[in-house]
XYZ file of C-alpha atoms in Angstrom:
170
model
C 2.769 31.813 45.452
C 3.700 31.158 41.858
C 0.294 31.713 40.308
C 0.758 32.704 36.693
C 2.857 29.659 35.890
C -0.236 27.438 35.980
C 0.194 26.121 32.417
C 3.903 25.297 32.676
C 4.215 21.542 32.093
C 7.948 20.974 31.538
C 11.310 22.600 32.102
C 14.225 21.632 29.840
C 16.827 22.904 32.300
C 16.832 23.854 35.974
C 14.212 25.348 38.237
C 15.752 27.501 40.966
C 13.582 29.063 43.652
C 15.798 31.062 46.001
C 15.811 34.142 48.210
C 12.069 34.804 48.119
C 11.420 36.203 51.571
C 7.612 36.032 51.481
C 7.046 32.931 49.329
C 5.238 30.319 51.437
C 4.216 27.699 48.843
C 4.841 26.555 45.303
C 1.183 26.804 44.344
C 0.994 27.582 40.647
C 3.282 24.780 39.492
C 0.617 22.054 39.576
C 0.860 21.378 35.807
C 4.607 20.776 35.965
C 5.421 17.111 35.335
C 8.958 17.145 33.910
C 12.209 18.754 35.064
C 15.145 17.726 32.872
C 17.735 19.646 34.894
C 17.934 20.300 38.631
C 15.359 21.327 41.208
C 16.928 23.832 43.597
C 14.730 25.072 46.424
C 16.557 27.490 48.691
C 20.167 27.194 47.627
C 22.527 29.375 49.637
C 19.929 32.130 49.870
C 16.994 30.148 51.272
C 13.284 30.863 51.315
C 12.617 31.771 54.958
C 8.809 31.399 54.851
C 8.445 28.472 52.450
C 6.380 25.929 54.387
C 5.254 23.614 51.579
C 6.441 22.106 48.304
C 2.839 21.527 47.266
C 2.623 22.449 43.620
C 5.249 19.904 42.576
C 2.776 17.054 43.073
C 2.838 15.890 39.431
C 6.633 15.714 39.076
C 7.727 12.064 38.862
C 11.354 12.403 37.791
C 14.103 14.987 37.889
C 16.960 14.617 35.399
C 19.762 15.987 37.535
C 19.960 17.193 41.175
C 17.473 17.934 43.926
C 18.793 20.492 46.392
C 16.502 21.544 49.210
C 18.491 23.875 51.445
C 17.990 26.670 53.973
C 14.193 26.646 54.148
C 13.618 26.977 57.912
C 9.794 26.952 57.768
C 9.667 23.723 55.732
C 8.402 20.899 57.979
C 7.885 18.202 55.331
C 8.547 17.518 51.662
C 4.863 17.207 50.842
C 4.574 17.898 47.137
C 7.290 15.416 46.178
C 5.035 12.430 46.922
C 5.097 11.167 43.299
C 8.831 11.589 42.724
C 10.276 8.186 41.727
C 13.727 9.009 40.332
C 16.487 11.590 40.502
C 19.274 11.439 37.910
C 22.058 12.713 40.147
C 22.360 13.975 43.750
C 19.805 14.676 46.459
C 20.890 17.173 49.106
C 18.533 17.945 51.956
C 20.477 20.459 54.005
C 19.830 22.938 56.829
C 16.037 22.859 56.810
C 15.767 23.519 60.533
C 12.017 22.815 60.809
C 12.026 19.603 58.726
C 10.466 16.794 60.776
C 9.773 14.141 58.134
C 10.920 12.739 54.796
C 7.822 10.543 54.451
C 6.783 12.262 51.205
C 9.757 10.619 49.484
C 8.222 7.147 49.851
C 7.833 6.742 46.043
C 11.523 7.495 45.438
C 13.427 4.402 44.317
C 16.260 5.620 42.050
C 19.104 7.999 42.886
C 21.784 8.360 40.186
C 24.318 10.090 42.432
C 24.716 10.845 46.130
C 22.172 11.123 48.927
C 23.067 13.674 51.586
C 20.870 14.486 54.568
C 22.705 17.070 56.617
C 21.999 19.553 59.416
C 18.229 19.082 59.680
C 18.144 19.611 63.421
C 14.642 18.304 64.297
C 14.513 15.334 61.894
C 14.104 12.200 64.063
C 14.038 9.412 61.459
C 14.440 8.726 57.746
C 11.008 7.221 57.149
C 10.177 7.678 53.474
C 13.462 6.323 52.138
C 12.476 2.636 52.384
C 12.180 2.100 48.607
C 15.791 3.033 47.880
C 17.940 -0.056 47.273
C 21.187 1.549 46.115
C 23.018 4.850 46.032
C 25.400 5.245 43.084
C 27.843 7.595 44.862
C 28.004 8.742 48.513
C 25.469 8.216 51.269
C 25.944 10.961 53.868
C 23.933 11.353 57.054
C 25.507 14.200 59.053
C 24.726 16.693 61.827
C 21.062 15.745 62.291
C 20.923 16.358 66.051
C 17.545 14.671 66.692
C 17.995 11.650 64.393
C 17.458 8.456 66.415
C 17.152 5.783 63.719
C 18.495 4.709 60.341
C 15.946 1.899 60.057
C 14.377 3.352 56.884
C 17.634 2.566 55.040
C 17.178 -1.181 55.608
C 16.663 -1.937 51.891
C 19.886 -0.297 50.716
C 22.183 -3.069 49.511
C 24.940 -0.992 47.910
C 26.643 2.388 48.137
C 28.978 3.094 45.215
C 31.385 5.364 47.046
C 31.582 6.656 50.643
C 29.219 5.914 53.519
C 29.435 8.803 55.969
C 27.467 8.818 59.212
C 28.794 11.670 61.284
C 27.828 13.785 64.298
C 24.190 12.727 64.698
C 24.012 13.360 68.456
C 20.892 11.282 69.210
C 21.878 8.305 67.053
């Protein structure tokens, strides 16, 4: 875990947590409430045993991007339950154990693109109901078990491309 960072309350730039083979939670970041840059969990290197984002529970906004990629043990986004806005893009990519996005139910503002790609056991997008617009692209690709887009029912505008591609069960 990340014990030792218990008093960290804000980050003026990015937080990048990548290539930590034994890390299984983000415990230790509970005091963090502000990220002015990007939140990158996994990146190209991944965190193979990360099963929880708990520790980010007090973060309500992220100034730039949220990239959650290549975390095969991650089954939910629990820990992001209080996140209401992201200044730029959200990429949720290749988290092969991810079954739910329900922890994103407080999210209402995305300043860039929303991309949900290659999450092979994700069956629905429940948790995205409070999003009404996406400033740039909305991409839903290669989610083999995805059967419904119903959670996107409140989206009234997409500023650029709408891409729904290769979701075998849709």
